[in-house]
Short mmCIF file of C-alpha atoms in Angstrom, two decimals:
data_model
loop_
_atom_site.label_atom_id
_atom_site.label_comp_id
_atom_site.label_asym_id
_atom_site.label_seq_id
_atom_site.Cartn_x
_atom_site.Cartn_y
_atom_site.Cartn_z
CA UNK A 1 102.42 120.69 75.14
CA UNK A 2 99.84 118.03 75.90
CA UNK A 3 97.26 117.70 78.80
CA UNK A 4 94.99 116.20 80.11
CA UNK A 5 92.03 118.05 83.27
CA UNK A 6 94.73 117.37 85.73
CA UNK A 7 98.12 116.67 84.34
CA UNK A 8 100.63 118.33 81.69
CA UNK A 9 103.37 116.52 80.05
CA UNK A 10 105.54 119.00 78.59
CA UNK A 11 107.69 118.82 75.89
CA UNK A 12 111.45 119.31 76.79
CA UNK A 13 114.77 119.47 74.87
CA UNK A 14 117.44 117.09 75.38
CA UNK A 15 120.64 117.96 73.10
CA UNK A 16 119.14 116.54 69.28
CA UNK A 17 116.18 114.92 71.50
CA UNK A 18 112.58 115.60 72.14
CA UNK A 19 111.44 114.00 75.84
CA UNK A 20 109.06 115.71 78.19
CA UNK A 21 108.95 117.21 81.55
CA UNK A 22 105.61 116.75 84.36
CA UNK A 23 102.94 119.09 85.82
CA UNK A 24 100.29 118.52 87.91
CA UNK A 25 97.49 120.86 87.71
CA UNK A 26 95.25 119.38 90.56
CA UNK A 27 95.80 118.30 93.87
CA UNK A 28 92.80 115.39 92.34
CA UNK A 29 94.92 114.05 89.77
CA UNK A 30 95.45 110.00 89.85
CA UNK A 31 97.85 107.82 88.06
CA UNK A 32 95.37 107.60 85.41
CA UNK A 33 95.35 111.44 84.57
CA UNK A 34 99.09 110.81 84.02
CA UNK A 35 99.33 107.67 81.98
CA UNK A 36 96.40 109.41 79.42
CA UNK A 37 98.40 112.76 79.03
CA UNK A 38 101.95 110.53 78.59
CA UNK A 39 100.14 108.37 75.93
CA UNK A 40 98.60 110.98 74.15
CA UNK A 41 101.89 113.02 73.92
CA UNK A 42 103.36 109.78 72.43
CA UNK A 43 100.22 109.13 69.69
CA UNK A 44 100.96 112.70 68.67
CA UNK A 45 105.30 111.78 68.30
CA UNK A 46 106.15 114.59 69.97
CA UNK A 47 109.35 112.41 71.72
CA UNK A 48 112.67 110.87 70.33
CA UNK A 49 113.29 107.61 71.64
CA UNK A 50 117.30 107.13 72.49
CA UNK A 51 117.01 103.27 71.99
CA UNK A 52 119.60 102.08 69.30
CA UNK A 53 117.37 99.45 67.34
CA UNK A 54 114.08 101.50 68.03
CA UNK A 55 112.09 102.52 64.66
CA UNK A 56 111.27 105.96 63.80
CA UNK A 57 107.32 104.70 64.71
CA UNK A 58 106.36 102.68 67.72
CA UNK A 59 103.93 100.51 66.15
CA UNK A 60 105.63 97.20 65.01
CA UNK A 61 109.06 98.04 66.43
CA UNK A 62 109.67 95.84 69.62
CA UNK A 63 112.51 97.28 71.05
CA UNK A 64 111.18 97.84 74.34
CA UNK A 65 109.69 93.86 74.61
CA UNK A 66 112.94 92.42 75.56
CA UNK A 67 112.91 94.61 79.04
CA UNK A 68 111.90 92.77 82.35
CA UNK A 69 108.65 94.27 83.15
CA UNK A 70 107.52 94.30 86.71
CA UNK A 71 104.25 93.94 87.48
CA UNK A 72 101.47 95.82 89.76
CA UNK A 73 98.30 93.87 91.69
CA UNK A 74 96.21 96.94 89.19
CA UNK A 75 98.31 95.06 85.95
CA UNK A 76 97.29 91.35 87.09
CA UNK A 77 93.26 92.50 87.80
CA UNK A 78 93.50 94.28 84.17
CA UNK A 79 94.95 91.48 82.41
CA UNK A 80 92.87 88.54 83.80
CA UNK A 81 89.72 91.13 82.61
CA UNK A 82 91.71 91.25 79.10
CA UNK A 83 92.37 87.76 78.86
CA UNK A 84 89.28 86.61 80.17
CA UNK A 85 90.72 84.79 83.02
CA UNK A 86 88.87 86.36 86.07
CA UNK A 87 88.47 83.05 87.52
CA UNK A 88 92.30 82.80 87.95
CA UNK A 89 93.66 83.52 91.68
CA UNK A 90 96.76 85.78 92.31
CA UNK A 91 99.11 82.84 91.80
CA UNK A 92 97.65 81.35 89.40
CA UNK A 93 97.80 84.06 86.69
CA UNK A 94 101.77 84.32 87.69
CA UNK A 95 102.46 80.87 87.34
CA UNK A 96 100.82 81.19 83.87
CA UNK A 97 101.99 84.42 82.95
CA UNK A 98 104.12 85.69 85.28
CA UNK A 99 107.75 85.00 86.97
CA UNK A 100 108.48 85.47 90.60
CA UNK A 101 111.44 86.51 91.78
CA UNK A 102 112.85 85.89 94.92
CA UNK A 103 115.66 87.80 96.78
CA UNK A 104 116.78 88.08 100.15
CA UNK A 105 114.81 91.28 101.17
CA UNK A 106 112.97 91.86 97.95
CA UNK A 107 110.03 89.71 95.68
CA UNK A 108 109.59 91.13 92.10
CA UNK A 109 107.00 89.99 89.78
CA UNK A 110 107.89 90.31 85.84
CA UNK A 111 105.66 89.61 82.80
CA UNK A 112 106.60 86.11 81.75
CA UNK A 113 109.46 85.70 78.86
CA UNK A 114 109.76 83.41 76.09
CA UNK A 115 113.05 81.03 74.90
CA UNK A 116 114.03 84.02 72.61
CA UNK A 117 114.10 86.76 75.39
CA UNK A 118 110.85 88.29 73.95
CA UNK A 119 108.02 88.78 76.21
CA UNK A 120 105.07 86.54 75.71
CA UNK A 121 102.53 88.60 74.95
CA UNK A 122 104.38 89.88 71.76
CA UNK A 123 103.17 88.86 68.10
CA UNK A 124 106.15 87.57 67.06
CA UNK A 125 104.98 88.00 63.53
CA UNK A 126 103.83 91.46 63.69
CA UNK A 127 105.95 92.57 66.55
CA UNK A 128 103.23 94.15 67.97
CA UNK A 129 101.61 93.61 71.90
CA UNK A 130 98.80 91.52 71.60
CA UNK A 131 97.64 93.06 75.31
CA UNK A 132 97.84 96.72 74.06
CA UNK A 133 95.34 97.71 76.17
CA UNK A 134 95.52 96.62 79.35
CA UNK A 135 99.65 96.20 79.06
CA UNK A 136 101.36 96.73 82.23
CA UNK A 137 102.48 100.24 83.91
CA UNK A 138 105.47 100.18 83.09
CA UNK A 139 105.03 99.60 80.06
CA UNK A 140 103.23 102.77 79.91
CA UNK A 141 105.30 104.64 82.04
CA UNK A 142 109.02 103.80 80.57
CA UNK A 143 108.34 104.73 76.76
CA UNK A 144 111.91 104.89 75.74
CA UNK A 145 111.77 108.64 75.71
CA UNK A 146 114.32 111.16 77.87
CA UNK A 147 112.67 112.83 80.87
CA UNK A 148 113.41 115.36 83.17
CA UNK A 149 115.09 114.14 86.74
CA UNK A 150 111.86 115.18 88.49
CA UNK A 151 109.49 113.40 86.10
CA UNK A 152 111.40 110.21 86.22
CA UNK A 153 111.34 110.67 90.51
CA UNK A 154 107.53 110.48 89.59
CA UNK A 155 107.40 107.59 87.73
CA UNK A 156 109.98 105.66 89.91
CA UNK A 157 108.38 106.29 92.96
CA UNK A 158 104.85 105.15 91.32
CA UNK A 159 106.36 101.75 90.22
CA UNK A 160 107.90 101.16 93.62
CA UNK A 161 105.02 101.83 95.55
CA UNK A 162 102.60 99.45 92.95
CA UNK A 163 105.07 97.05 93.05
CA UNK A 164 105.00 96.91 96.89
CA UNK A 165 101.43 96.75 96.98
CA UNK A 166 101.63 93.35 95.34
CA UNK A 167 103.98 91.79 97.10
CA UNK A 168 101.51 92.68 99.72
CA UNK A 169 98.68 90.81 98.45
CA UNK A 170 101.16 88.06 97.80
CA UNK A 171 102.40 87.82 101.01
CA UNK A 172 98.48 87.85 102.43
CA UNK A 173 96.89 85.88 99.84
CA UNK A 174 97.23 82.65 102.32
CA UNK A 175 96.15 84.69 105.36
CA UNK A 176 92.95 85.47 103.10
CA UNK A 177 92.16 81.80 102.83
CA UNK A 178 92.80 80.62 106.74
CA UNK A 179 96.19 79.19 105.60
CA UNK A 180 99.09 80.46 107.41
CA UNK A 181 102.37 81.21 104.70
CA UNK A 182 105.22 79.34 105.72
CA UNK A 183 109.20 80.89 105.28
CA UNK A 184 112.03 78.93 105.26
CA UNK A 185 114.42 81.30 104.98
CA UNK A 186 114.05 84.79 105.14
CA UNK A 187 113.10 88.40 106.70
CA UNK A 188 109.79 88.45 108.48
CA UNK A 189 107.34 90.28 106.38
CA UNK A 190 105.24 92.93 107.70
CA UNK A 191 103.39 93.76 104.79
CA UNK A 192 102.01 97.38 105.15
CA UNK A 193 99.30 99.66 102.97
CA UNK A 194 99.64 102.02 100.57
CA UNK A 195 97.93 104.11 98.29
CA UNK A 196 97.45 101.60 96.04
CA UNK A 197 96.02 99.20 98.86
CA UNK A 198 92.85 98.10 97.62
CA UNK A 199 92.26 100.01 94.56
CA UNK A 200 90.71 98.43 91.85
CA UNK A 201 92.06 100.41 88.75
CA UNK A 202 94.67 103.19 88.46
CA UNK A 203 91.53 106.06 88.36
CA UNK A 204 91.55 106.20 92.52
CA UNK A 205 95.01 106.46 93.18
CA UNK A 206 96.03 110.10 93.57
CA UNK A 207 99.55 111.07 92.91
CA UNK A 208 99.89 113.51 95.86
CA UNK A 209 99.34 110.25 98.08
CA UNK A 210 102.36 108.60 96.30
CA UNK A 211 104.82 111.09 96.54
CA UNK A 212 107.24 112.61 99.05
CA UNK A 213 106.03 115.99 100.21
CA UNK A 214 109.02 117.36 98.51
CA UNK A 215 109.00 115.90 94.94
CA UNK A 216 105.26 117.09 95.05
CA UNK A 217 105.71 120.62 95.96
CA UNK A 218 108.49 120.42 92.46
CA UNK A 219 105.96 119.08 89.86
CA UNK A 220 101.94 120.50 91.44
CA UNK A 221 101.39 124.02 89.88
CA UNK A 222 97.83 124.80 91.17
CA UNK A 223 95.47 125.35 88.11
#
């Protein structure tokens, strides 16, 4: 078992496979208590990874780079700091880096790709992410290891709400400048907060604010 002050990822049997299993300690603990007990449990190799083409060692293997990768408002402010492109605006950074997604009732936002399916942020020589540390959350988050049904609620329901926080400052980002967005075609969209509504890094947003009552009364074990 490895922990962090708030949150446990436990190791848990799957068959011939090592994944893990989620508990939360604290009624305090944030996103970021999460994603540092997850990656420490994977620096220490205590998971099997069920992808065919994976190697035994993360480092240099790849396998997960050809995934569409969905991005979070939190992702975009860490990777403009990484990059060194703070001066970019919201659509600026996705038009460089980024692909939008329209559907009928639903925008996504995915870390751009290149001609060979490969996200472009991968060394293609080394096979290794060149934006390691400030790569996106789920990145972090979907590590090619099994997981328990309730830890994977956890990690769904994260993604979904992050991912609705930026279509939220999407939707806004004209509003901010005077400029009123204009839809063709299309659902009205009545943008509303979240937990992750104006948080600067993954450090202030609690879990218990995330979940659904239920799912948190399954994974908090008071500490």
């Amino acid at each position: 078992m490895t922990q962090s002050e708030t949150v446990r990822v436990v190791r848990y049997q799957f068959g011939e496979k090592h994944g893990y299993d989620l508990v939360i300690t604290d009624n305090q603990a944030t996103v970021q208590d999460y994603l540092n007990a997850l990656n420490r449990a994977i620096e220490q190799s205590l998971f099997s990874c069920y992808r065919k083409n994976a190697l035994p060692v993360c480092a240099g293997c790849g396998a997960c780079c050809v995934d569409t990768v969905s991005l979070t408002r939190i992702d975009i402010l860490n990777l403009r700091e990484h990059l060194r492109v703070n001066q970019e605006t919201l659509q600026q950074f996705l038009e460089r880096g980024g692909y939008i997604q329209p559907g009928w009732r639903w925008v996504d936002f995915t870390l751009r790709k290149g001609e060979d399916g490969l996200c472009v942020f991968q060394d293609r020589e080394s096979r290794l992410c060149s934006i390691h540390p400030a790569r996106p959350l789920v990145c972090r988050l979907y590590t090619g290891c099994p997981c328990t049904r309730r830890a994977d609620k956890v990690r769904n329901c994260i993604v979904r709400m992050a991912k609705h926080d930026l279509v939220s400052k999407w939707l806004t980002q004209d509003a901010e400048k005077g400029v009123t967005t204009a839809f063709h075609e299309g659902c009205q969209p009545r943008p509303k907060p979240n937990a992750f509504s104006g948080k600067k890094n993954y450090r202030q947003v609690l879990l218990k604010d995330l979940l659904p009552p239920e799912l948190w009364r399954q994974i908090y074990v008071k500490g």
